[in-house]
PDB file of C-alpha atoms and ligand atoms in Angstrom:
ATOM      1  CA  MET A 346       0.000   0.000   0.000  1.00  0.00           C
ATOM      2  CA  ASN A 347       1.171   3.509  -0.758  1.00  0.00           C
ATOM      3  CA  VAL A 348       1.503   5.016   2.716  1.00  0.00           C
ATOM      4  CA  LEU A 349       1.591   8.593   1.406  1.00  0.00           C
ATOM      5  CA  PHE A 350      -1.611   8.355  -0.606  1.00  0.00           C
ATOM      6  CA  PRO A 351      -3.656   5.422   0.696  1.00  0.00           C
ATOM      7  CA  LYS A 352      -6.519   4.385  -1.548  1.00  0.00           C
ATOM      8  CA  LYS A 353      -9.874   5.458  -0.223  1.00  0.00           C
ATOM      9  CA  LYS A 354     -13.074   3.572  -0.667  1.00  0.00           C
ATOM     10  CA  PHE A 355     -15.824   5.991  -1.580  1.00  0.00           C
ATOM     11  CA  LYS A 356     -19.257   5.595  -0.155  1.00  0.00           C
ATOM     12  CA  ILE A 357     -22.405   7.680  -0.333  1.00  0.00           C
ATOM     13  CA  ILE A 358     -22.437   9.849   2.773  1.00  0.00           C
ATOM     14  CA  SER A 359     -26.102  10.774   2.760  1.00  0.00           C
ATOM     15  CA  GLN A 360     -28.929  10.535   0.290  1.00  0.00           C
ATOM     16  CA  GLY A 361     -29.900  14.119   1.154  1.00  0.00           C
ATOM     17  CA  GLY A 362     -33.584  13.200   1.176  1.00  0.00           C
ATOM     18  CA  ASN A 363     -34.871  12.276  -2.276  1.00  0.00           C
ATOM     19  CA  MET A 364     -32.928  14.907  -4.137  1.00  0.00           C
ATOM     20  CA  GLU A 365     -30.390  14.023  -6.761  1.00  0.00           C
ATOM     21  CA  PHE A 366     -27.064  15.148  -5.336  1.00  0.00           C
ATOM     22  CA  ASN A 367     -26.263  17.332  -8.336  1.00  0.00           C
ATOM     23  CA  LEU A 368     -29.472  19.286  -7.723  1.00  0.00           C
ATOM     24  CA  THR A 369     -28.608  20.152  -4.125  1.00  0.00           C
ATOM     25  CA  LYS A 370     -27.214  23.470  -2.993  1.00  0.00           C
ATOM     26  CA  THR A 371     -24.490  21.503  -1.221  1.00  0.00           C
ATOM     27  CA  CYS A 372     -23.230  20.132  -4.532  1.00  0.00           C
ATOM     28  CA  ARG A 373     -22.925  23.634  -5.992  1.00  0.00           C
ATOM     29  CA  ASN A 374     -21.355  24.922  -2.773  1.00  0.00           C
ATOM     30  CA  LEU A 375     -18.744  22.152  -2.912  1.00  0.00           C
ATOM     31  CA  ALA A 376     -17.984  23.049  -6.529  1.00  0.00           C
ATOM     32  CA  ALA A 377     -17.685  26.762  -5.658  1.00  0.00           C
ATOM     33  CA  SER A 378     -15.473  25.867  -2.691  1.00  0.00           C
ATOM     34  CA  PHE A 379     -13.260  23.702  -4.904  1.00  0.00           C
ATOM     35  CA  ALA A 380     -12.853  26.596  -7.353  1.00  0.00           C
ATOM     36  CA  GLY A 381     -12.195  29.059  -4.523  1.00  0.00           C
ATOM     37  CA  GLU A 382      -9.586  26.852  -2.854  1.00  0.00           C
ATOM     38  CA  CYS A 383      -7.770  26.185  -6.148  1.00  0.00           C
ATOM     39  CA  GLN A 384      -7.591  29.902  -6.832  1.00  0.00           C
ATOM     40  CA  ALA A 385      -6.513  30.792  -3.298  1.00  0.00           C
ATOM     41  CA  GLY A 386      -3.754  28.181  -3.525  1.00  0.00           C
ATOM     42  CA  MET A 387      -2.538  29.646  -6.815  1.00  0.00           C
ATOM     43  CA  ARG A 388      -2.715  33.243  -5.587  1.00  0.00           C
ATOM     44  CA  TYR A 389      -0.613  32.270  -2.565  1.00  0.00           C
ATOM     45  CA  GLN A 390       1.919  30.496  -4.766  1.00  0.00           C
ATOM     46  CA  LEU A 391       2.277  33.704  -6.777  1.00  0.00           C
ATOM     47  CA  ILE A 392       2.889  35.738  -3.602  1.00  0.00           C
ATOM     48  CA  ALA A 393       5.385  33.093  -2.439  1.00  0.00           C
ATOM     49  CA  LYS A 394       7.228  33.368  -5.750  1.00  0.00           C
ATOM     50  CA  ASP A 395       7.481  37.157  -5.438  1.00  0.00           C
ATOM     51  CA  ALA A 396       8.691  36.800  -1.836  1.00  0.00           C
ATOM     52  CA  LEU A 397      11.383  34.342  -2.922  1.00  0.00           C
ATOM     53  CA  ASN A 398      12.446  36.596  -5.791  1.00  0.00           C
ATOM     54  CA  GLN A 399      12.885  39.415  -3.283  1.00  0.00           C
ATOM     55  CA  GLY A 400      14.996  37.269  -0.955  1.00  0.00           C
ATOM     56  CA  TYR A 401      12.390  36.418   1.692  1.00  0.00           C
ATOM     57  CA  LYS A 402      12.951  32.650   1.730  1.00  0.00           C
ATOM     58  CA  THR A 403      11.255  31.815   5.043  1.00  0.00           C
ATOM     59  CA  LEU A 404       8.313  34.103   4.274  1.00  0.00           C
ATOM     60  CA  SER A 405       7.967  32.400   0.902  1.00  0.00           C
ATOM     61  CA  ASP A 406       8.079  28.949   2.550  1.00  0.00           C
ATOM     62  CA  GLU A 407       5.348  29.893   5.004  1.00  0.00           C
ATOM     63  CA  ILE A 408       3.052  31.186   2.265  1.00  0.00           C
ATOM     64  CA  LYS A 409       3.736  28.020   0.240  1.00  0.00           C
ATOM     65  CA  HIS A 410       2.764  25.967   3.267  1.00  0.00           C
ATOM     66  CA  ILE A 411      -0.613  27.736   3.406  1.00  0.00           C
ATOM     67  CA  ALA A 412      -1.004  27.282  -0.365  1.00  0.00           C
ATOM     68  CA  LYS A 413      -0.536  23.544   0.170  1.00  0.00           C
ATOM     69  CA  ASN A 414      -3.276  23.578   2.812  1.00  0.00           C
ATOM     70  CA  GLU A 415      -5.641  25.140   0.242  1.00  0.00           C
ATOM     71  CA  THR A 416      -4.765  22.458  -2.300  1.00  0.00           C
ATOM     72  CA  TYR A 417      -5.780  19.800   0.205  1.00  0.00           C
ATOM     73  CA  HIS A 418      -9.014  21.635   1.014  1.00  0.00           C
ATOM     74  CA  ALA A 419      -9.745  21.627  -2.712  1.00  0.00           C
ATOM     75  CA  LYS A 420      -9.028  17.882  -2.825  1.00  0.00           C
ATOM     76  CA  VAL A 421     -11.436  17.191   0.043  1.00  0.00           C
ATOM     77  CA  PHE A 422     -14.219  19.124  -1.733  1.00  0.00           C
ATOM     78  CA  PHE A 423     -13.397  17.471  -5.057  1.00  0.00           C
ATOM     79  CA  ASP A 424     -13.585  14.013  -3.477  1.00  0.00           C
ATOM     80  CA  TYR A 425     -17.019  14.715  -1.986  1.00  0.00           C
ATOM     81  CA  ILE A 426     -18.338  15.703  -5.404  1.00  0.00           C
ATOM     82  CA  ILE A 427     -16.892  12.634  -7.144  1.00  0.00           C
ATOM     83  CA  GLN A 428     -18.072  10.406  -4.326  1.00  0.00           C
ATOM     84  CA  ASN A 429     -21.652  11.620  -4.531  1.00  0.00           C
ATOM     85  CA  ASN A 430     -21.997  12.791  -8.085  1.00  0.00           C
ATOM     86  CA  GLY A 431     -19.887  10.378 -10.115  1.00  0.00           C
ATOM     87  CA  ASN A 432     -17.341  11.286 -12.750  1.00  0.00           C
ATOM     88  CA  THR A 433     -19.361  12.658 -15.604  1.00  0.00           C
ATOM     89  CA  LYS A 434     -21.513  15.528 -14.430  1.00  0.00           C
ATOM     90  CA  ASN A 435     -20.696  19.089 -15.344  1.00  0.00           C
ATOM     91  CA  ILE A 436     -21.563  21.395 -12.470  1.00  0.00           C
ATOM     92  CA  GLU A 437     -22.539  24.910 -13.405  1.00  0.00           C
ATOM     93  CA  ILE A 438     -21.649  27.571 -10.848  1.00  0.00           C
ATOM     94  CA  THR A 439     -21.812  31.331 -10.977  1.00  0.00           C
ATOM     95  CA  ASN A 440     -19.516  32.996  -8.506  1.00  0.00           C
ATOM     96  CA  GLY A 441     -17.243  35.959  -8.012  1.00  0.00           C
ATOM     97  CA  PHE A 442     -13.565  35.313  -7.366  1.00  0.00           C
ATOM     98  CA  PRO A 443     -11.046  37.965  -6.282  1.00  0.00           C
ATOM     99  CA  PHE A 444      -8.238  39.228  -8.517  1.00  0.00           C
ATOM    100  CA  GLU A 445      -6.333  41.427  -6.110  1.00  0.00           C
ATOM    101  CA  GLY A 446      -2.798  41.817  -4.819  1.00  0.00           C
ATOM    102  CA  ASP A 447      -0.214  43.318  -7.164  1.00  0.00           C
ATOM    103  CA  THR A 448       2.571  43.405  -4.535  1.00  0.00           C
ATOM    104  CA  ILE A 449       3.605  41.115  -1.672  1.00  0.00           C
ATOM    105  CA  GLU A 450       2.130  43.587   0.805  1.00  0.00           C
ATOM    106  CA  ASN A 451      -1.208  43.843  -1.013  1.00  0.00           C
ATOM    107  CA  GLY A 452      -1.280  40.117  -1.633  1.00  0.00           C
ATOM    108  CA  LEU A 453      -0.906  39.417   2.090  1.00  0.00           C
ATOM    109  CA  MET A 454      -3.575  41.966   2.970  1.00  0.00           C
ATOM    110  CA  PHE A 455      -6.133  40.631   0.483  1.00  0.00           C
ATOM    111  CA  ALA A 456      -5.304  37.068   1.526  1.00  0.00           C
ATOM    112  CA  ALA A 457      -6.151  37.902   5.157  1.00  0.00           C
ATOM    113  CA  ASP A 458      -9.397  39.462   3.991  1.00  0.00           C
ATOM    114  CA  ALA A 459     -10.343  36.466   1.831  1.00  0.00           C
ATOM    115  CA  GLU A 460      -9.563  34.040   4.660  1.00  0.00           C
ATOM    116  CA  ALA A 461     -11.785  36.059   6.999  1.00  0.00           C
ATOM    117  CA  LYS A 462     -14.678  35.843   4.541  1.00  0.00           C
ATOM    118  CA  GLU A 463     -14.232  32.086   4.167  1.00  0.00           C
ATOM    119  CA  SER A 464     -13.916  31.393   7.889  1.00  0.00           C
ATOM    120  CA  ASP A 465     -16.599  33.750   9.167  1.00  0.00           C
ATOM    121  CA  LEU A 466     -19.193  33.841   6.392  1.00  0.00           C
ATOM    122  CA  ILE A 467     -18.898  31.433   3.491  1.00  0.00           C
ATOM    123  CA  TYR A 468     -18.047  28.082   5.079  1.00  0.00           C
ATOM    124  CA  PRO A 469     -20.290  28.443   8.149  1.00  0.00           C
ATOM    125  CA  GLU A 470     -23.163  29.201   5.739  1.00  0.00           C
ATOM    126  CA  TYR A 471     -22.274  26.228   3.509  1.00  0.00           C
ATOM    127  CA  ALA A 472     -22.118  24.065   6.654  1.00  0.00           C
ATOM    128  CA  ARG A 473     -25.573  25.239   7.702  1.00  0.00           C
ATOM    129  CA  ILE A 474     -27.019  24.458   4.260  1.00  0.00           C
ATOM    130  CA  ALA A 475     -25.335  21.023   4.135  1.00  0.00           C
ATOM    131  CA  ALA A 476     -26.771  20.134   7.546  1.00  0.00           C
ATOM    132  CA  GLU A 477     -30.188  21.339   6.415  1.00  0.00           C
ATOM    133  CA  GLU A 478     -29.968  19.140   3.310  1.00  0.00           C
ATOM    134  CA  GLY A 479     -28.972  16.109   5.386  1.00  0.00           C
ATOM    135  CA  PHE A 480     -25.238  15.996   4.671  1.00  0.00           C
ATOM    136  CA  LYS A 481     -23.886  15.893   8.214  1.00  0.00           C
ATOM    137  CA  GLU A 482     -20.332  14.830   7.327  1.00  0.00           C
ATOM    138  CA  ILE A 483     -19.989  17.497   4.632  1.00  0.00           C
ATOM    139  CA  SER A 484     -21.355  20.069   7.066  1.00  0.00           C
ATOM    140  CA  ASP A 485     -18.745  19.075   9.660  1.00  0.00           C
ATOM    141  CA  THR A 486     -16.046  19.268   6.987  1.00  0.00           C
ATOM    142  CA  PHE A 487     -17.020  22.826   6.042  1.00  0.00           C
ATOM    143  CA  LEU A 488     -16.725  23.774   9.709  1.00  0.00           C
ATOM    144  CA  ARG A 489     -13.326  22.116  10.042  1.00  0.00           C
ATOM    145  CA  VAL A 490     -12.045  23.933   6.969  1.00  0.00           C
ATOM    146  CA  ALA A 491     -13.450  27.195   8.387  1.00  0.00           C
ATOM    147  CA  GLU A 492     -11.344  26.641  11.505  1.00  0.00           C
ATOM    148  CA  VAL A 493      -8.193  26.250   9.426  1.00  0.00           C
ATOM    149  CA  GLU A 494      -9.042  29.358   7.390  1.00  0.00           C
ATOM    150  CA  SER A 495      -9.470  31.259  10.634  1.00  0.00           C
ATOM    151  CA  HIS A 496      -5.878  30.382  11.538  1.00  0.00           C
ATOM    152  CA  HIS A 497      -4.747  31.291   8.009  1.00  0.00           C
ATOM    153  CA  ARG A 498      -6.334  34.691   8.552  1.00  0.00           C
ATOM    154  CA  ILE A 499      -4.315  35.198  11.750  1.00  0.00           C
ATOM    155  CA  MET A 500      -1.138  34.192   9.925  1.00  0.00           C
ATOM    156  CA  PHE A 501      -1.743  36.495   6.961  1.00  0.00           C
ATOM    157  CA  GLU A 502      -2.672  39.408   9.232  1.00  0.00           C
ATOM    158  CA  TYR A 503       0.589  38.887  11.131  1.00  0.00           C
ATOM    159  CA  LEU A 504       2.669  38.559   7.957  1.00  0.00           C
ATOM    160  CA  TYR A 505       0.997  41.567   6.337  1.00  0.00           C
ATOM    161  CA  LYS A 506       1.484  43.849   9.362  1.00  0.00           C
ATOM    162  CA  ASN A 507       5.097  42.844   9.971  1.00  0.00           C
ATOM    163  CA  PHE A 508       6.086  42.821   6.310  1.00  0.00           C
ATOM    164  CA  LYS A 509       4.577  46.284   5.841  1.00  0.00           C
ATOM    165  CA  GLU A 510       6.260  47.679   8.939  1.00  0.00           C
ATOM    166  CA  GLY A 511       9.581  45.928   8.289  1.00  0.00           C
ATOM    167  CA  THR A 512       9.373  44.080  11.617  1.00  0.00           C
ATOM    168  CA  LEU A 513       9.446  40.443  10.457  1.00  0.00           C
ATOM    169  CA  PHE A 514      12.922  40.161  11.966  1.00  0.00           C
ATOM    170  CA  THR A 515      12.726  42.548  14.912  1.00  0.00           C
ATOM    171  CA  SER A 516      11.127  42.386  18.336  1.00  0.00           C
ATOM    172  CA  ASP A 517      10.464  44.686  21.325  1.00  0.00           C
ATOM    173  CA  LYS A 518      12.379  42.359  23.607  1.00  0.00           C
ATOM    174  CA  PRO A 519      15.303  40.012  22.896  1.00  0.00           C
ATOM    175  CA  ILE A 520      14.182  36.761  21.241  1.00  0.00           C
ATOM    176  CA  GLU A 521      15.980  33.890  19.601  1.00  0.00           C
ATOM    177  CA  TYR A 522      16.580  34.114  15.862  1.00  0.00           C
ATOM    178  CA  GLU A 523      17.661  31.028  13.957  1.00  0.00           C
ATOM    179  CA  CYS A 524      19.276  30.682  10.553  1.00  0.00           C
ATOM    180  CA  THR A 525      17.280  28.006   8.709  1.00  0.00           C
ATOM    181  CA  ASN A 526      20.314  27.104   6.616  1.00  0.00           C
ATOM    182  CA  CYS A 527      23.038  26.422   9.185  1.00  0.00           C
ATOM    183  CA  GLY A 528      21.049  26.429  12.444  1.00  0.00           C
ATOM    184  CA  PHE A 529      23.009  29.268  14.051  1.00  0.00           C
ATOM    185  CA  ARG A 530      21.002  30.830  16.897  1.00  0.00           C
ATOM    186  CA  PHE A 531      21.259  34.324  18.231  1.00  0.00           C
ATOM    187  CA  THR A 532      19.220  36.152  20.893  1.00  0.00           C
ATOM    188  CA  ALA A 533      18.676  39.863  20.307  1.00  0.00           C
ATOM    189  CA  LYS A 534      15.994  42.446  19.495  1.00  0.00           C
ATOM    190  CA  GLN A 535      16.912  42.181  15.822  1.00  0.00           C
ATOM    191  CA  ALA A 536      17.952  39.275  13.640  1.00  0.00           C
ATOM    192  CA  PHE A 537      21.386  39.356  12.009  1.00  0.00           C
ATOM    193  CA  SER A 538      21.324  40.848   8.519  1.00  0.00           C
ATOM    194  CA  VAL A 539      23.934  38.279   7.453  1.00  0.00           C
ATOM    195  CA  CYS A 540      24.352  35.015   9.364  1.00  0.00           C
ATOM    196  CA  PRO A 541      27.683  35.177  11.243  1.00  0.00           C
ATOM    197  CA  LEU A 542      28.214  31.461  10.683  1.00  0.00           C
ATOM    198  CA  CYS A 543      27.182  30.658   7.090  1.00  0.00           C
ATOM    199  CA  LYS A 544      26.708  34.172   5.627  1.00  0.00           C
ATOM    200  CA  SER A 545      23.106  33.523   4.565  1.00  0.00           C
ATOM    201  CA  SER A 546      20.974  36.649   4.248  1.00  0.00           C
ATOM    202  CA  GLN A 547      18.256  37.708   6.704  1.00  0.00           C
ATOM    203  CA  GLY A 548      15.584  36.255   4.410  1.00  0.00           C
ATOM    204  CA  PHE A 549      16.615  32.811   5.679  1.00  0.00           C
ATOM    205  CA  VAL A 550      15.942  33.628   9.350  1.00  0.00           C
ATOM    206  CA  LYS A 551      13.159  31.535  10.857  1.00  0.00           C
ATOM    207  CA  LEU A 552       9.953  33.549  11.328  1.00  0.00           C
ATOM    208  CA  HIS A 553       8.263  33.952  14.706  1.00  0.00           C
ATOM    209  CA  LEU A 554       4.667  33.130  13.831  1.00  0.00           C
ATOM    210  CA  PRO A 555       1.470  33.476  15.864  1.00  0.00           C
TER     211      PRO A 555
HETATM  212 FE1  FE2 B 839      -8.698  26.568   2.270  1.00  0.00          FE
HETATM  213 FE1  FE2 B 840      -6.917  29.345   3.823  1.00  0.00          FE
END
């Protein structure tokens, strides 16, 4: 068995009353969520690329990590659709998706905003509708994803504020800064601009995240 990607056996989670699954609001909400998660993941990858190009390696890695989370959210939603709707149905959705964030700073700000909408409005509402239509497991999943998005919001708010203010690598009181390349550690109010041990730039210093 492949331990990284174990095969799953699909089963129908709920009949959702007598409705055909593809006629439910939950089916359309899953499709919209899949589209939203795919786009969020790609937007974050683009911010991560800009961050890397500007020398912010650890910032880039953190944003990539969140992008990976969104890819897995998309996979969970995709699997629910396939599981309940089969392989062949085309699902029509009409939705608005954001195209914002022309700089790292803006990208981080809009990302925090989008995460807040998902965690506070969109997914709780989709969870409510799924429960109403009889899809308990899907409802619980929407709520679990909302919880993750809530943490993503906190992360993006932190990254946005500190990137904007130039305080990603400074602190009011002395804290430990670590070079992610060589492991050198140093306690001060400000991280080294060049690692004294391996000469890596400040962009490789481990971030202090919320
Ligand atoms: Fe997500
Ligand atoms: Fe997210």
